[in-house]
Short mmCIF file of C-alpha atoms in Angstrom, two decimals:
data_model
loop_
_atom_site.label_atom_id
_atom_site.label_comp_id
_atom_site.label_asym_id
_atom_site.label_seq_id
_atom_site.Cartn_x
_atom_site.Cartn_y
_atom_site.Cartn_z
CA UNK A 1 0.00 0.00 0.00
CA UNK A 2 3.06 1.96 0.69
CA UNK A 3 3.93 1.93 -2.72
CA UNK A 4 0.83 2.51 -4.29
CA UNK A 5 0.31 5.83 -2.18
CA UNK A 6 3.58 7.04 -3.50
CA UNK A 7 2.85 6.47 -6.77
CA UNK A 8 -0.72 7.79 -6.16
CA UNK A 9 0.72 11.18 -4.80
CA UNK A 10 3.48 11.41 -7.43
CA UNK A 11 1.26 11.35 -9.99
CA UNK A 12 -1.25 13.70 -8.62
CA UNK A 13 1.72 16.42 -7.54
CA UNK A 14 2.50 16.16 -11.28
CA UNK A 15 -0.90 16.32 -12.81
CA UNK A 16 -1.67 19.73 -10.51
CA UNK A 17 1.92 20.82 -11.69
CA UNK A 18 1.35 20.30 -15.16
CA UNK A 19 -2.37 21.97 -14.53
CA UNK A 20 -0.91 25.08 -12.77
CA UNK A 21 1.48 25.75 -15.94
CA UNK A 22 -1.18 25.61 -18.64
CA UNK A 23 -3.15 28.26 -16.89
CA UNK A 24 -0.21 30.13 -17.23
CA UNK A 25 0.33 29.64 -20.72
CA UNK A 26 -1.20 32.79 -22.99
CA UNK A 27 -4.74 31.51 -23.92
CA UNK A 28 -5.11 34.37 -27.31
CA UNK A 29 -2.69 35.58 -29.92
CA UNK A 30 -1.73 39.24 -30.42
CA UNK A 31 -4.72 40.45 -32.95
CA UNK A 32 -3.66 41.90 -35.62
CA UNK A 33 -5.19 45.33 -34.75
CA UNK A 34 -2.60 45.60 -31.95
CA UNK A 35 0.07 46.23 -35.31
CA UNK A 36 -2.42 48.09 -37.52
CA UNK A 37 -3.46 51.99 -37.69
CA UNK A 38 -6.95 51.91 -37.67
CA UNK A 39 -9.03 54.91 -39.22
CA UNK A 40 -12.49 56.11 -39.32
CA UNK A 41 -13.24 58.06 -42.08
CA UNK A 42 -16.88 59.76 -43.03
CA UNK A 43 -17.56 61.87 -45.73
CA UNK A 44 -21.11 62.81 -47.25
CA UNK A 45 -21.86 62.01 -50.59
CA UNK A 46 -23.71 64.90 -51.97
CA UNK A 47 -24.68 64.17 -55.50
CA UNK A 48 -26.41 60.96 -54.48
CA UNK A 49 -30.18 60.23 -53.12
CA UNK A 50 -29.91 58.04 -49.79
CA UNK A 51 -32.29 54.90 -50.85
CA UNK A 52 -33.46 52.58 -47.49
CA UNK A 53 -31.55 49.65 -49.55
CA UNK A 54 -28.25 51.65 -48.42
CA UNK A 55 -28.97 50.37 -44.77
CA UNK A 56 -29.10 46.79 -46.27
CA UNK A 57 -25.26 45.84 -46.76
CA UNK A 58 -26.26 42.37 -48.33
CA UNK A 59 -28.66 45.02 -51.36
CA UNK A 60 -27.51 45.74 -54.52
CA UNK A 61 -27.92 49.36 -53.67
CA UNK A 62 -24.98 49.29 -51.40
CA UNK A 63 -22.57 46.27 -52.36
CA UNK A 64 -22.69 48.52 -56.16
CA UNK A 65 -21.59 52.19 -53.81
CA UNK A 66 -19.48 50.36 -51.39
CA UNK A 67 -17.66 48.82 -54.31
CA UNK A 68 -17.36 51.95 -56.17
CA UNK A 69 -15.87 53.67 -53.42
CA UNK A 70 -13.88 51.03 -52.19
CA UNK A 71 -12.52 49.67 -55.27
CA UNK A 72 -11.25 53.98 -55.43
CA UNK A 73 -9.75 54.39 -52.05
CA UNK A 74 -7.91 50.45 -52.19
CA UNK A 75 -6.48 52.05 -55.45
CA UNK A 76 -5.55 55.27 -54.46
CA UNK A 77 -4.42 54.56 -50.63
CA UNK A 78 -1.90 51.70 -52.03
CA UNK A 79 -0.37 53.73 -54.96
CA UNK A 80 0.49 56.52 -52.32
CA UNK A 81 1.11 54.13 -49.25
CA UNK A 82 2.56 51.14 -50.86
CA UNK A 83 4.48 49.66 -47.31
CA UNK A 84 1.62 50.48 -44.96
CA UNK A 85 -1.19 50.39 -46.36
CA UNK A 86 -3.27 47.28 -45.68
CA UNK A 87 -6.98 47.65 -47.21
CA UNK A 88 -10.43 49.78 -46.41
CA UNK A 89 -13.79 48.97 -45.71
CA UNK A 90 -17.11 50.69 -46.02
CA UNK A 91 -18.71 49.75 -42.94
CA UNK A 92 -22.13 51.61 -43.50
CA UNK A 93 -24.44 54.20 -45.36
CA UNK A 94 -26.67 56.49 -43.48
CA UNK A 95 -29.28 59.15 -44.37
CA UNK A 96 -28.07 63.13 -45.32
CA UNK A 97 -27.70 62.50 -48.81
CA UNK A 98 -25.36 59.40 -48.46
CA UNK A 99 -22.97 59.79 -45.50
CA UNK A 100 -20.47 57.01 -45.45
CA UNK A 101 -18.83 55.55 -42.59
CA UNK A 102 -15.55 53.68 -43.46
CA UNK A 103 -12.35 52.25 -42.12
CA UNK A 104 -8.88 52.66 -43.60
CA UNK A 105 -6.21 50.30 -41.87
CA UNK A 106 -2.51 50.39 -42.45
CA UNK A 107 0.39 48.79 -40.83
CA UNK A 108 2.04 50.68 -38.04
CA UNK A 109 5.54 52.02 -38.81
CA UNK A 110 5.68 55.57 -41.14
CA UNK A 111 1.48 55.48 -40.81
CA UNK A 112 0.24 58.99 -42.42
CA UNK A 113 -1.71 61.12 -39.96
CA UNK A 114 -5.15 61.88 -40.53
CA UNK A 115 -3.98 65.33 -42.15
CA UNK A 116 -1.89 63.11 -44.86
CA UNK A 117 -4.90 61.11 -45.86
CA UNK A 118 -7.14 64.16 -45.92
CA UNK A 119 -4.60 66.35 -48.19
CA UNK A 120 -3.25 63.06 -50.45
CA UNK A 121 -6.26 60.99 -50.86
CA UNK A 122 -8.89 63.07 -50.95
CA UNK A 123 -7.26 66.26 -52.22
CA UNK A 124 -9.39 68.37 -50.85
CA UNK A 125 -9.23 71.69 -52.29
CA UNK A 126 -9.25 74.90 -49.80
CA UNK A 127 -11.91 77.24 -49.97
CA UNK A 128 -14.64 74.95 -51.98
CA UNK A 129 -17.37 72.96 -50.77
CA UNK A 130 -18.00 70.32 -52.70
CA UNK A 131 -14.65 68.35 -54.81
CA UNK A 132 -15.01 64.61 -57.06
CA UNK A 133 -14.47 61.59 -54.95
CA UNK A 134 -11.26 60.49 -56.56
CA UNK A 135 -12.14 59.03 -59.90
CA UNK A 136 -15.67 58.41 -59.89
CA UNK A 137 -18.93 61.17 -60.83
CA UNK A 138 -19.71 60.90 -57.03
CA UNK A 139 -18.94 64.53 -55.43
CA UNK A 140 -18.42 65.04 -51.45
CA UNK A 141 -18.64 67.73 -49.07
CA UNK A 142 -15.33 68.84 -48.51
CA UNK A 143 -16.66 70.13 -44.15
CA UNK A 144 -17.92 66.39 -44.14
CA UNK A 145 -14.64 64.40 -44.36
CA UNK A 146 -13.66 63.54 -40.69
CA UNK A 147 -10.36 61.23 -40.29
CA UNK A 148 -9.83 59.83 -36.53
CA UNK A 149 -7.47 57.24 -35.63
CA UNK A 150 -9.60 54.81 -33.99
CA UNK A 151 -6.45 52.64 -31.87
#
């Protein structure tokens, strides 16, 4: 019995051993956020009607405009930010002619400021109100573009 209770207590030192250490052990990777810059960027689309199907990101109303305008800014953002740039997203639509809601993510190391991506991607000119969205027909409100760093 002596034997047996050794083993018995050997084996259960290990097992709480073993258990302590994989509580220890990291249980979730980095994300990848924590090495991306983040943006939110809104404009308002003024040359546009809002339609209810712009709510609806599974309609053909929005997949067509959130393709139009993301298919510019991917473009655009990775000709002038070729090492950081990593993609962007139109996240929503909402009502006010079409105000978009959008994220712009690049990797962190020589990341432009909000004031880069507001003077070199959307070019906006001083002392107008309204300029082209890149190189579509769709025209924004220059007041409306708002660039925040989100992380």
């Amino acid at each position: 019995m002596g034997r047996f209770m050794t083993t018995f207590l050997l084996f259960s030192y290990l097992w709480i051993t073993f258990s302590a250490a994989l509580t220890l052990l990291p249980t979730t990777q980095p994300s990848a956020s924590s090495t991306n810059m983040i943006y939110s960027i809104n404009f308002k689309i003024v040359n546009k009607k809002f339609d209810e199907d712009h709510h609806n990101s599974s309609s053909p109303a929005f997949m067509q405009l959130a393709q139009e305008i993301e298919h510019q800014m991917n473009t655009t953002c990775k000709q002038i930010y070729p090492s950081t740039f990593v993609t962007y997203k139109v996240k929503s639509f909402e009502n006010g002619s079409v105000v978009t809601k959008s994220e712009s993510t690049f990797k962190t190391g020589n990341t432009p400021t909000p004031e880069q991506i507001s003077t070199y991607v959307f070019n906006l000119p001083k002392g107008s109100n309204e300029t082209n969205f890149l190189n579509t027909n769709l025209r924004i409100a220059v007041d409306s573009v708002q660039i925040r760093s989100k992380y």
